[in-house]
mmCIF file of C-alpha atoms in Angstrom:
data_model
loop_
_atom_site.group_PDB
_atom_site.id
_atom_site.type_symbol
_atom_site.label_atom_id
_atom_site.label_comp_id
_atom_site.label_asym_id
_atom_site.label_seq_id
_atom_site.Cartn_x
_atom_site.Cartn_y
_atom_site.Cartn_z
ATOM 1 C CA MET A 1 7.777 -20.460 3.377
ATOM 2 C CA LYS A 2 7.397 -17.084 1.015
ATOM 3 C CA HIS A 3 6.634 -13.930 2.941
ATOM 4 C CA THR A 4 5.501 -10.532 1.249
ATOM 5 C CA LYS A 5 5.819 -6.908 3.151
ATOM 6 C CA VAL A 6 5.875 -3.823 1.827
ATOM 7 C CA MET A 7 8.381 -0.802 2.568
ATOM 8 C CA ARG A 8 7.839 2.730 1.903
ATOM 9 C CA TYR A 9 10.225 5.175 0.133
ATOM 10 C CA GLN A 10 9.973 8.726 -0.533
ATOM 11 C CA ILE A 11 10.878 10.166 -3.963
ATOM 12 C CA ILE A 12 13.253 13.320 -3.305
ATOM 13 C CA LYS A 13 13.794 14.374 -6.821
ATOM 14 C CA PRO A 14 13.680 13.322 -10.426
ATOM 15 C CA ILE A 15 17.103 12.643 -11.828
ATOM 16 C CA ASN A 16 16.731 12.775 -15.842
ATOM 17 C CA ASP A 17 13.925 15.465 -15.570
ATOM 18 C CA THR A 18 12.124 17.842 -13.841
ATOM 19 C CA TRP A 19 9.558 17.970 -10.893
ATOM 20 C CA GLU A 20 7.324 19.741 -13.144
ATOM 21 C CA THR A 21 7.397 17.351 -15.964
ATOM 22 C CA LEU A 22 7.503 14.324 -13.425
ATOM 23 C CA GLY A 23 4.742 16.233 -11.401
ATOM 24 C CA HIS A 24 2.458 16.621 -13.966
ATOM 25 C CA VAL A 25 2.703 13.053 -15.402
ATOM 26 C CA LEU A 26 2.074 11.624 -12.062
ATOM 27 C CA ARG A 27 -0.852 13.746 -11.774
ATOM 28 C CA GLU A 28 -2.373 12.605 -15.349
ATOM 29 C CA ILE A 29 -1.399 8.870 -14.753
ATOM 30 C CA GLN A 30 -3.343 9.078 -11.310
ATOM 31 C CA ARG A 31 -6.319 10.328 -12.978
ATOM 32 C CA GLU A 32 -6.412 7.698 -15.385
ATOM 33 C CA THR A 33 -5.781 4.852 -12.386
ATOM 34 C CA ARG A 34 -8.579 6.353 -10.782
ATOM 35 C CA ALA A 35 -10.792 6.424 -14.116
ATOM 36 C CA ALA A 36 -9.686 2.867 -14.950
ATOM 37 C CA LEU A 37 -10.783 1.526 -11.611
ATOM 38 C CA ASN A 38 -13.734 2.750 -11.619
ATOM 39 C CA LYS A 39 -14.721 1.890 -15.191
ATOM 40 C CA THR A 40 -13.677 -1.804 -14.748
ATOM 41 C CA ILE A 41 -15.827 -1.799 -11.558
ATOM 42 C CA GLN A 42 -18.860 -0.595 -14.029
ATOM 43 C CA LEU A 43 -17.978 -3.141 -16.380
ATOM 44 C CA ALA A 44 -18.194 -5.657 -13.856
ATOM 45 C CA TRP A 45 -21.596 -4.658 -12.596
ATOM 46 C CA GLU A 46 -22.930 -4.992 -16.170
ATOM 47 C CA TRP A 47 -21.607 -8.228 -16.432
ATOM 48 C CA GLN A 48 -23.155 -9.216 -13.287
ATOM 49 C CA GLY A 49 -26.411 -7.789 -14.646
ATOM 50 C CA PHE A 50 -26.377 -9.761 -17.676
ATOM 51 C CA SER A 51 -25.333 -12.740 -15.918
ATOM 52 C CA ALA A 52 -28.365 -12.677 -13.395
ATOM 53 C CA GLU A 53 -30.870 -11.932 -16.584
ATOM 54 C CA TYR A 54 -29.086 -14.780 -18.457
ATOM 55 C CA LYS A 55 -29.281 -17.329 -15.535
ATOM 56 C CA GLN A 56 -33.029 -16.580 -14.833
ATOM 57 C CA ARG A 57 -33.777 -17.055 -18.568
ATOM 58 C CA TYR A 58 -31.636 -20.135 -19.404
ATOM 59 C CA GLU A 59 -31.331 -21.558 -15.447
ATOM 60 C CA GLU A 60 -27.555 -21.319 -15.842
ATOM 61 C CA TYR A 61 -24.908 -18.864 -16.021
ATOM 62 C CA PRO A 62 -22.905 -17.584 -19.030
ATOM 63 C CA LYS A 63 -19.759 -18.532 -19.679
ATOM 64 C CA THR A 64 -17.336 -15.359 -19.835
ATOM 65 C CA LYS A 65 -15.182 -16.802 -22.477
ATOM 66 C CA ASP A 66 -18.390 -17.237 -24.898
ATOM 67 C CA HIS A 67 -19.793 -14.145 -24.137
ATOM 68 C CA LEU A 68 -16.768 -11.321 -23.555
ATOM 69 C CA GLY A 69 -14.255 -13.608 -25.634
ATOM 70 C CA TYR A 70 -11.893 -13.839 -22.492
ATOM 71 C CA SER A 71 -11.612 -16.437 -19.659
ATOM 72 C CA ALA A 72 -11.564 -13.783 -17.041
ATOM 73 C CA LEU A 73 -13.059 -10.305 -16.559
ATOM 74 C CA HIS A 74 -10.236 -8.096 -16.214
ATOM 75 C CA GLY A 75 -8.801 -9.475 -19.768
ATOM 76 C CA TYR A 76 -12.064 -8.169 -21.172
ATOM 77 C CA ALA A 77 -11.748 -4.715 -19.264
ATOM 78 C CA TYR A 78 -8.308 -4.169 -20.102
ATOM 79 C CA ASN A 79 -9.101 -4.864 -23.969
ATOM 80 C CA ARG A 80 -11.803 -2.113 -23.698
ATOM 81 C CA LEU A 81 -10.023 0.348 -21.819
ATOM 82 C CA LYS A 82 -6.464 0.020 -23.146
ATOM 83 C CA ASP A 83 -7.073 2.739 -26.119
ATOM 84 C CA GLU A 84 -9.000 5.073 -23.994
ATOM 85 C CA PHE A 85 -6.233 5.140 -21.241
ATOM 86 C CA TYR A 86 -3.643 5.406 -23.511
ATOM 87 C CA ARG A 87 -0.898 7.434 -21.198
ATOM 88 C CA MET A 88 -0.149 4.558 -18.804
ATOM 89 C CA ASN A 89 2.522 1.784 -19.255
ATOM 90 C CA THR A 90 0.499 -0.942 -20.685
ATOM 91 C CA ALA A 91 1.587 -3.402 -18.068
ATOM 92 C CA ASN A 92 0.626 -1.092 -15.378
ATOM 93 C CA LEU A 93 -2.989 -0.473 -16.840
ATOM 94 C CA SER A 94 -3.381 -4.529 -16.779
ATOM 95 C CA GLN A 95 -2.472 -4.311 -13.264
ATOM 96 C CA THR A 96 -4.683 -1.354 -12.312
ATOM 97 C CA VAL A 97 -7.738 -3.385 -14.108
ATOM 98 C CA LYS A 98 -6.871 -6.497 -12.362
ATOM 99 C CA ARG A 99 -6.722 -4.746 -9.026
ATOM 100 C CA ALA A 100 -10.515 -3.335 -9.669
ATOM 101 C CA ALA A 101 -11.597 -6.988 -10.810
ATOM 102 C CA ASP A 102 -10.074 -8.578 -8.222
ATOM 103 C CA LYS A 103 -11.858 -6.156 -5.562
ATOM 104 C CA TRP A 104 -15.262 -6.524 -7.334
ATOM 105 C CA LYS A 105 -14.787 -10.173 -6.881
ATOM 106 C CA SER A 106 -14.071 -10.148 -3.225
ATOM 107 C CA ASP A 107 -16.898 -7.596 -2.476
ATOM 108 C CA LEU A 108 -19.387 -9.226 -4.770
ATOM 109 C CA LYS A 109 -21.143 -11.598 -2.117
ATOM 110 C CA ASP A 110 -21.164 -8.628 0.406
ATOM 111 C CA VAL A 111 -22.643 -6.160 -2.313
ATOM 112 C CA LEU A 112 -25.484 -8.445 -3.254
ATOM 113 C CA ARG A 113 -26.681 -8.988 0.004
ATOM 114 C CA GLY A 114 -26.663 -5.410 0.844
ATOM 115 C CA ASP A 115 -23.845 -5.145 3.567
ATOM 116 C CA LYS A 116 -21.230 -3.413 1.247
ATOM 117 C CA SER A 117 -21.595 -0.556 -1.272
ATOM 118 C CA ILE A 118 -20.191 -0.883 -4.838
ATOM 119 C CA ALA A 119 -16.402 0.109 -4.882
ATOM 120 C CA SER A 120 -15.505 3.463 -5.819
ATOM 121 C CA PHE A 121 -12.218 4.796 -6.250
ATOM 122 C CA LYS A 122 -11.081 8.346 -5.003
ATOM 123 C CA LYS A 123 -8.679 11.104 -6.752
ATOM 124 C CA ASP A 124 -5.841 10.153 -4.442
ATOM 125 C CA CYS A 125 -5.754 6.209 -5.356
ATOM 126 C CA PRO A 126 -2.450 4.985 -5.555
ATOM 127 C CA ILE A 127 -0.580 4.180 -9.205
ATOM 128 C CA ASP A 128 -0.039 0.811 -9.713
ATOM 129 C CA ILE A 129 3.597 -0.190 -10.726
ATOM 130 C CA VAL A 130 4.429 -3.732 -12.006
ATOM 131 C CA SER A 131 7.872 -5.283 -10.946
ATOM 132 C CA GLN A 132 8.858 -5.079 -14.360
ATOM 133 C CA ALA A 133 8.288 -1.607 -14.405
ATOM 134 C CA LEU A 134 10.292 -0.836 -11.447
ATOM 135 C CA ARG A 135 14.145 -1.209 -11.299
ATOM 136 C CA ILE A 136 16.622 -0.299 -8.411
ATOM 137 C CA ARG A 137 20.583 0.487 -8.208
ATOM 138 C CA LYS A 138 23.144 1.986 -5.837
ATOM 139 C CA ASP A 139 25.202 5.363 -6.980
ATOM 140 C CA GLY A 140 27.499 5.393 -4.421
ATOM 141 C CA SER A 141 25.479 6.124 -1.264
ATOM 142 C CA ASP A 142 22.504 6.864 -3.014
ATOM 143 C CA TYR A 143 19.652 4.399 -4.010
ATOM 144 C CA ILE A 144 18.149 5.368 -7.569
ATOM 145 C CA MET A 145 14.700 4.125 -9.087
ATOM 146 C CA THR A 146 13.969 3.746 -12.467
ATOM 147 C CA LEU A 147 10.085 3.960 -12.993
ATOM 148 C CA SER A 148 8.649 2.991 -16.301
ATOM 149 C CA LEU A 149 5.479 5.162 -16.241
ATOM 150 C CA VAL A 150 4.446 6.038 -19.734
ATOM 151 C CA SER A 151 3.309 4.503 -22.770
ATOM 152 C CA ILE A 152 5.398 4.875 -26.080
ATOM 153 C CA LYS A 153 2.327 7.053 -27.595
ATOM 154 C CA TYR A 154 2.700 9.555 -24.574
ATOM 155 C CA ARG A 155 6.365 9.751 -24.485
ATOM 156 C CA LYS A 156 6.129 10.958 -27.926
ATOM 157 C CA GLU A 157 3.547 13.475 -26.703
ATOM 158 C CA LEU A 158 5.705 14.338 -24.112
ATOM 159 C CA GLU A 159 8.660 14.813 -26.412
ATOM 160 C CA ARG A 160 11.030 12.273 -24.462
ATOM 161 C CA LYS A 161 13.349 9.813 -25.711
ATOM 162 C CA GLN A 162 12.650 7.153 -22.591
ATOM 163 C CA SER A 163 9.465 6.275 -21.262
ATOM 164 C CA PHE A 164 10.926 6.184 -17.778
ATOM 165 C CA PHE A 165 11.985 8.203 -14.946
ATOM 166 C CA ASP A 166 15.268 7.845 -12.917
ATOM 167 C CA VAL A 167 14.240 9.404 -9.126
ATOM 168 C CA LEU A 168 16.633 9.516 -6.036
ATOM 169 C CA ILE A 169 14.392 8.089 -3.164
ATOM 170 C CA SER A 170 15.092 8.687 0.704
ATOM 171 C CA ALA A 171 16.510 5.322 2.367
ATOM 172 C CA ASN A 172 17.310 7.007 5.971
ATOM 173 C CA ASP A 173 17.379 4.043 8.210
ATOM 174 C CA LYS A 174 18.992 0.711 8.211
ATOM 175 C CA THR A 175 16.262 -1.298 7.822
ATOM 176 C CA GLN A 176 15.252 0.814 4.477
ATOM 177 C CA ARG A 177 18.766 0.510 2.972
ATOM 178 C CA ASP A 178 19.146 -3.414 3.807
ATOM 179 C CA ILE A 179 15.767 -4.380 2.368
ATOM 180 C CA LEU A 180 17.150 -2.040 -1.275
ATOM 181 C CA ASP A 181 20.492 -3.921 -0.581
ATOM 182 C CA ARG A 182 19.000 -7.537 -0.702
ATOM 183 C CA LEU A 183 16.644 -6.798 -3.826
ATOM 184 C CA ILE A 184 19.690 -5.304 -5.698
ATOM 185 C CA ALA A 185 21.429 -8.539 -4.523
ATOM 186 C CA GLY A 186 18.561 -10.611 -5.692
ATOM 187 C CA GLU A 187 17.947 -11.755 -2.230
ATOM 188 C CA TYR A 188 14.612 -10.516 -1.918
ATOM 189 C CA LYS A 189 12.062 -10.603 -5.188
ATOM 190 C CA LEU A 190 10.467 -7.386 -6.290
ATOM 191 C CA GLY A 191 6.572 -7.674 -6.308
ATOM 192 C CA ALA A 192 3.868 -5.421 -7.937
ATOM 193 C CA SER A 193 4.202 -2.103 -6.065
ATOM 194 C CA GLN A 194 2.529 1.285 -6.139
ATOM 195 C CA LEU A 195 3.138 5.245 -6.280
ATOM 196 C CA LEU A 196 1.028 7.317 -3.736
ATOM 197 C CA TYR A 197 0.626 10.781 -3.342
ATOM 198 C CA HIS A 198 0.519 11.983 0.524
ATOM 199 C CA LYS A 199 0.831 14.990 2.372
ATOM 200 C CA LYS A 200 2.124 17.017 -0.772
ATOM 201 C CA LYS A 201 4.961 14.359 -1.357
ATOM 202 C CA TRP A 202 5.172 11.307 -3.483
ATOM 203 C CA PHE A 203 6.202 7.843 -2.093
ATOM 204 C CA VAL A 204 6.827 4.681 -3.411
ATOM 205 C CA ASN A 205 5.380 1.361 -1.745
ATOM 206 C CA VAL A 206 7.833 -1.049 -2.623
ATOM 207 C CA ASN A 207 6.235 -4.772 -2.422
ATOM 208 C CA TYR A 208 9.152 -7.320 -1.855
ATOM 209 C CA GLN A 209 9.089 -11.278 -0.991
ATOM 210 C CA PHE A 210 11.505 -13.228 0.595
ATOM 211 C CA GLU A 211 11.542 -16.991 1.873
ATOM 212 C CA LYS A 212 11.658 -17.324 5.305
ATOM 213 C CA GLU A 213 12.232 -20.607 7.674
ATOM 214 C CA GLU A 214 9.477 -21.391 9.773
ATOM 215 C CA THR A 215 9.931 -21.228 13.675
ATOM 216 C CA ALA A 216 8.375 -23.945 15.490
ATOM 217 C CA PHE A 217 6.434 -22.323 18.307
ATOM 218 C CA ASP A 218 4.970 -23.843 21.667
ATOM 219 C CA GLN A 219 1.187 -22.087 22.278
ATOM 220 C CA ASP A 220 1.625 -23.248 25.743
ATOM 221 C CA ASN A 221 4.970 -20.964 26.232
ATOM 222 C CA ILE A 222 3.422 -17.697 26.837
ATOM 223 C CA MET A 223 5.018 -14.139 26.871
ATOM 224 C CA GLY A 224 2.891 -11.828 29.157
ATOM 225 C CA VAL A 225 3.238 -7.981 28.277
ATOM 226 C CA ASP A 226 2.054 -5.438 30.754
ATOM 227 C CA LEU A 227 1.747 -1.796 29.610
ATOM 228 C CA GLY A 228 2.508 1.119 32.129
ATOM 229 C CA ILE A 229 3.779 4.847 32.507
ATOM 230 C CA VAL A 230 7.048 4.227 34.148
ATOM 231 C CA TYR A 231 7.714 1.261 31.875
ATOM 232 C CA PRO A 232 5.485 1.483 28.464
ATOM 233 C CA VAL A 233 6.372 -2.090 28.148
ATOM 234 C CA TYR A 234 7.375 -4.999 30.674
ATOM 235 C CA MET A 235 7.471 -8.634 29.211
ATOM 236 C CA ALA A 236 7.616 -11.800 31.359
ATOM 237 C CA PHE A 237 7.151 -15.653 30.632
ATOM 238 C CA ASN A 238 5.245 -18.184 32.218
ATOM 239 C CA ASN A 239 7.860 -20.962 32.056
ATOM 240 C CA SER A 240 11.123 -18.755 33.031
ATOM 241 C CA LEU A 241 12.341 -15.834 34.969
ATOM 242 C CA ASN A 242 13.676 -13.818 32.072
ATOM 243 C CA ARG A 243 11.836 -10.422 31.825
ATOM 244 C CA TYR A 244 12.311 -7.465 29.313
ATOM 245 C CA LYS A 245 11.351 -3.963 29.543
ATOM 246 C CA ILE A 246 11.643 -1.044 27.718
ATOM 247 C CA GLU A 247 12.123 2.471 29.568
ATOM 248 C CA GLY A 248 9.832 5.230 29.486
ATOM 249 C CA GLY A 249 12.168 8.231 29.388
ATOM 250 C CA GLU A 250 12.497 8.319 25.390
ATOM 251 C CA ILE A 251 8.602 9.149 25.133
ATOM 252 C CA GLU A 252 8.133 11.507 28.632
ATOM 253 C CA ARG A 253 11.338 13.550 27.138
ATOM 254 C CA PHE A 254 9.784 13.691 24.009
ATOM 255 C CA ARG A 255 6.393 14.787 25.129
ATOM 256 C CA ALA A 256 7.763 17.426 27.486
ATOM 257 C CA GLN A 257 9.503 19.201 24.723
ATOM 258 C CA VAL A 258 6.164 19.040 22.774
ATOM 259 C CA GLU A 259 4.212 20.636 25.550
ATOM 260 C CA ARG A 260 7.076 23.315 25.831
ATOM 261 C CA ARG A 261 6.737 23.754 22.477
ATOM 262 C CA LYS A 262 3.206 24.042 21.870
ATOM 263 C CA LYS A 263 2.901 26.555 25.231
ATOM 264 C CA GLN A 264 5.427 28.872 23.000
ATOM 265 C CA LEU A 265 3.487 28.763 19.918
ATOM 266 C CA LEU A 266 0.118 29.527 21.738
ATOM 267 C CA GLN A 267 2.006 32.740 23.105
ATOM 268 C CA GLN A 268 3.361 33.693 19.796
ATOM 269 C CA ALA A 269 -0.333 33.320 18.125
ATOM 270 C CA LYS A 270 -1.221 36.192 20.198
ATOM 271 C CA TYR A 271 1.171 38.656 19.005
ATOM 272 C CA CYS A 272 1.739 36.922 15.661
ATOM 273 C CA GLY A 273 2.283 39.321 12.795
ATOM 274 C CA ASP A 274 0.292 40.326 9.439
ATOM 275 C CA GLY A 275 1.251 37.169 7.627
ATOM 276 C CA ARG A 276 -0.381 34.895 10.365
ATOM 277 C CA ARG A 277 -3.027 37.284 11.443
ATOM 278 C CA GLY A 278 -4.937 38.069 8.254
ATOM 279 C CA HIS A 279 -6.337 34.617 7.216
ATOM 280 C CA GLY A 280 -8.060 33.828 10.475
ATOM 281 C CA THR A 281 -7.703 31.331 13.320
ATOM 282 C CA LYS A 282 -6.672 28.320 10.672
ATOM 283 C CA THR A 283 -3.219 30.466 9.805
ATOM 284 C CA ARG A 284 -2.565 31.213 13.569
ATOM 285 C CA ILE A 285 -2.691 27.394 14.853
ATOM 286 C CA GLN A 286 -1.322 25.979 11.498
ATOM 287 C CA PRO A 287 2.225 25.794 13.357
ATOM 288 C CA ILE A 288 0.590 23.992 16.535
ATOM 289 C CA GLU A 289 -0.953 21.615 13.888
ATOM 290 C CA VAL A 290 2.464 20.997 12.498
ATOM 291 C CA VAL A 291 3.774 19.859 16.099
ATOM 292 C CA SER A 292 0.938 17.841 16.566
ATOM 293 C CA ASP A 293 1.842 16.035 13.056
ATOM 294 C CA LYS A 294 5.289 15.407 14.370
ATOM 295 C CA VAL A 295 3.893 13.935 17.470
ATOM 296 C CA ALA A 296 1.767 11.389 15.554
ATOM 297 C CA ASN A 297 4.484 10.241 13.601
ATOM 298 C CA PHE A 298 6.876 10.102 16.581
ATOM 299 C CA ARG A 299 4.224 7.703 18.199
ATOM 300 C CA ASP A 300 3.907 5.812 15.138
ATOM 301 C CA THR A 301 7.479 5.412 14.596
ATOM 302 C CA VAL A 302 8.455 4.016 18.125
ATOM 303 C CA ASN A 303 5.414 2.071 18.427
ATOM 304 C CA HIS A 304 6.744 0.383 15.644
ATOM 305 C CA ARG A 305 9.977 -0.118 17.006
ATOM 306 C CA TYR A 306 8.350 -1.253 20.511
ATOM 307 C CA SER A 307 6.230 -3.641 18.697
ATOM 308 C CA ARG A 308 9.065 -5.276 16.836
ATOM 309 C CA TYR A 309 10.944 -5.578 19.952
ATOM 310 C CA VAL A 310 8.178 -7.407 21.606
ATOM 311 C CA VAL A 311 7.740 -9.796 19.030
ATOM 312 C CA ASP A 312 11.413 -10.319 18.590
ATOM 313 C CA MET A 313 11.720 -11.564 21.919
ATOM 314 C CA ALA A 314 8.585 -13.862 21.876
ATOM 315 C CA ILE A 315 10.272 -15.536 18.641
ATOM 316 C CA LYS A 316 13.791 -15.546 20.726
ATOM 317 C CA HIS A 317 11.622 -17.720 23.300
ATOM 318 C CA ARG A 318 9.625 -19.862 20.907
ATOM 319 C CA CYS A 319 6.430 -18.418 22.390
ATOM 320 C CA GLY A 320 3.617 -19.470 20.559
ATOM 321 C CA THR A 321 1.101 -17.048 22.552
ATOM 322 C CA ILE A 322 1.376 -13.236 23.440
ATOM 323 C CA GLN A 323 -0.898 -12.483 25.964
ATOM 324 C CA MET A 324 -2.003 -8.300 26.895
ATOM 325 C CA GLU A 325 -4.505 -6.641 28.936
ATOM 326 C CA ASP A 326 -7.456 -6.033 26.877
ATOM 327 C CA LEU A 327 -7.814 -2.516 26.754
ATOM 328 C CA SER A 328 -10.729 -2.082 24.584
ATOM 329 C CA GLY A 329 -13.184 -0.904 27.270
ATOM 330 C CA ILE A 330 -11.089 1.924 28.089
ATOM 331 C CA ALA A 331 -12.204 5.251 27.042
ATOM 332 C CA ALA A 332 -9.165 7.346 24.906
ATOM 333 C CA GLU A 333 -9.535 10.030 27.575
ATOM 334 C CA ASP A 334 -8.543 7.890 30.318
ATOM 335 C CA THR A 335 -5.383 9.094 32.236
ATOM 336 C CA PHE A 336 -3.952 5.513 31.447
ATOM 337 C CA LEU A 337 -4.033 5.789 27.513
ATOM 338 C CA LYS A 338 -3.765 9.676 27.467
ATOM 339 C CA ARG A 339 0.303 9.857 27.736
ATOM 340 C CA TRP A 340 0.620 7.492 25.310
ATOM 341 C CA SER A 341 -1.299 5.227 22.573
ATOM 342 C CA TYR A 342 -0.905 1.668 24.286
ATOM 343 C CA TYR A 343 -4.137 0.951 22.161
ATOM 344 C CA ASP A 344 -1.935 1.404 18.849
ATOM 345 C CA LEU A 345 0.828 -0.392 20.438
ATOM 346 C CA GLN A 346 -0.970 -3.355 20.892
ATOM 347 C CA GLN A 347 -2.696 -3.219 17.543
ATOM 348 C CA LYS A 348 1.040 -2.998 15.867
ATOM 349 C CA ILE A 349 2.188 -6.015 18.150
ATOM 350 C CA GLU A 350 -0.740 -8.475 17.284
ATOM 351 C CA TYR A 351 -0.225 -7.649 13.628
ATOM 352 C CA LYS A 352 3.710 -8.509 13.697
ATOM 353 C CA ALA A 353 3.167 -11.607 15.975
ATOM 354 C CA LYS A 354 0.682 -12.879 13.628
ATOM 355 C CA GLU A 355 2.722 -12.168 10.821
ATOM 356 C CA ALA A 356 5.428 -14.392 12.594
ATOM 357 C CA GLY A 357 2.816 -17.113 13.237
ATOM 358 C CA ILE A 358 2.058 -16.128 17.161
ATOM 359 C CA GLN A 359 -1.261 -15.932 18.483
ATOM 360 C CA VAL A 360 -2.359 -12.924 20.552
ATOM 361 C CA VAL A 361 -4.617 -13.338 23.446
ATOM 362 C CA TYR A 362 -6.152 -10.415 25.433
ATOM 363 C CA ILE A 363 -7.320 -10.979 28.868
ATOM 364 C CA LYS A 364 -9.306 -8.837 31.427
ATOM 365 C CA PRO A 365 -6.875 -6.798 33.529
ATOM 366 C CA ASP A 366 -8.560 -7.183 36.626
ATOM 367 C CA TYR A 367 -6.563 -7.957 39.664
ATOM 368 C CA THR A 368 -3.432 -8.751 37.467
ATOM 369 C CA SER A 369 -1.524 -5.995 39.498
ATOM 370 C CA GLN A 370 -2.889 -7.278 43.022
ATOM 371 C CA ARG A 371 -2.485 -10.968 42.598
ATOM 372 C CA CYS A 372 1.176 -12.321 43.671
ATOM 373 C CA SER A 373 2.625 -14.390 40.513
ATOM 374 C CA LYS A 374 4.292 -16.713 43.488
ATOM 375 C CA CYS A 375 1.493 -17.960 45.363
ATOM 376 C CA GLY A 376 -1.789 -16.860 43.933
ATOM 377 C CA HIS A 377 -2.886 -14.529 46.840
ATOM 378 C CA ILE A 378 -4.791 -11.459 45.791
ATOM 379 C CA GLU A 379 -5.123 -8.352 47.760
ATOM 380 C CA ARG A 380 -5.039 -4.851 47.211
ATOM 381 C CA ASP A 381 -2.127 -3.828 49.986
ATOM 382 C CA ASN A 382 0.033 -6.010 47.705
ATOM 383 C CA ARG A 383 0.825 -3.014 45.927
ATOM 384 C CA THR A 384 0.953 -0.004 48.037
ATOM 385 C CA GLU A 385 3.063 1.745 45.561
ATOM 386 C CA GLN A 386 3.848 2.016 41.914
ATOM 387 C CA ALA A 387 7.557 0.534 42.001
ATOM 388 C CA THR A 388 7.070 -2.163 44.199
ATOM 389 C CA PHE A 389 4.997 -5.459 44.555
ATOM 390 C CA GLU A 390 4.951 -7.152 48.261
ATOM 391 C CA CYS A 391 2.916 -10.055 48.976
ATOM 392 C CA LYS A 392 1.081 -9.800 52.186
ATOM 393 C CA SER A 393 0.739 -13.770 52.161
ATOM 394 C CA CYS A 394 3.814 -15.100 51.428
ATOM 395 C CA GLY A 395 6.197 -12.265 51.432
ATOM 396 C CA PHE A 396 7.471 -12.310 47.764
ATOM 397 C CA LYS A 397 9.068 -9.085 46.560
ATOM 398 C CA THR A 398 9.930 -7.786 43.258
ATOM 399 C CA ASN A 399 9.278 -5.061 40.663
ATOM 400 C CA ALA A 400 5.516 -4.431 40.343
ATOM 401 C CA ASP A 401 5.187 -4.734 36.182
ATOM 402 C CA PHE A 402 7.164 -7.663 36.571
ATOM 403 C CA ASN A 403 4.838 -9.206 38.805
ATOM 404 C CA ALA A 404 2.010 -8.105 36.570
ATOM 405 C CA ALA A 405 3.629 -9.154 33.493
ATOM 406 C CA ARG A 406 3.814 -12.505 35.253
ATOM 407 C CA ASN A 407 0.361 -12.628 36.079
ATOM 408 C CA ILE A 408 -0.495 -11.967 32.150
ATOM 409 C CA ALA A 409 1.394 -14.617 31.094
ATOM 410 C CA THR A 410 -0.520 -17.106 33.093
ATOM 411 C CA LYS A 411 -2.245 -19.585 31.051
ATOM 412 C CA ASP A 412 -6.120 -19.247 31.978
ATOM 413 C CA ILE A 413 -5.307 -16.628 34.256
ATOM 414 C CA GLU A 414 -8.935 -15.052 34.107
ATOM 415 C CA LYS A 415 -10.493 -18.365 35.282
ATOM 416 C CA ILE A 416 -7.765 -18.528 38.225
ATOM 417 C CA ILE A 417 -8.612 -15.290 39.560
ATOM 418 C CA ALA A 418 -12.240 -16.230 39.064
ATOM 419 C CA GLU A 419 -11.192 -19.246 41.452
ATOM 420 C CA THR A 420 -9.599 -17.436 43.577
ATOM 421 C CA LEU A 421 -11.960 -14.637 44.393
ATOM 422 C CA LYS A 422 -14.397 -17.437 45.125
#
């Protein structure tokens, strides 16, 4: 089965030109991309209006080929716009127009019902790069991307010999490097990708495809995932005593470092120099906001890593179902969620699980920490301390998080608990 994924890479610097030239070109093309997207939507709206009037008059819809000269709307739109947006590589422009036409087609029913507004693209919209306009090569330990960005006409205006730009990209972790190596080797196929500008940096979202052998999963084979403080993630199964856990020390150490750094910056803000004092509160708290961004980035990275581990363990044990506690009713201010974004972690687990063909089921967390996973007895005193569970009925004693994860992994656990409480 064919899988499609995207990996983001930061552009470090251009190799065959200056940042001044490349930056100017990217800004111009991004401006043209936005305008082309919005004009395509406008042409689509005009065609929709004509079609509605035609249907009312002749009791049938007009054929695109007969009236526009093209079998598809994006072909007509491209022909109308290609001379106006001459700076863009023509293949990239065609992809941009098709993106807008596809967006119009997918939104049309909702727009006509009044459930959705007509699409409008903002100035920071990504730039389309077709697979033929992007090449990757390795130079020693460095990875170089060749981006065909401009038309022949615009290249001559820029007084450049080539229409492409060679750029050095950042590939810091093993996963990023493996993907690039497989693309270079032909194991993965390059798809239509995008350039985007984020926080004053340019990135390439590389779209790649690969064939993946499907794994046979049993939906009655369930992994239960318990989220907590001592162990951010504890995993157990309904048909085995296997267990996996993620230690919480990494998160706590980073959080403690951040809190210390925030306090230091708050103290420094009282005695800051003229450079930070002259522009008001915003300038004073800017270093603190930088620290907050680091926290958000760290949390996002860690949750991606943790969610990958959870889904990998489910695949290893052929689990067709992952069950987790439903945290949607817990306020973000709740102390349980305040220490770490468990909800964000759950969303990442769900996304990766569905990608692998595993269903995700959310269950009510009530009594899962008080129920004995061995005999089913529910009692508050079964868990008198954070780390240990000891059943007052059968004497079963184990790690409290493991016991909760085993309960969460039980099929129809909500019904079982409801019957027990009766």
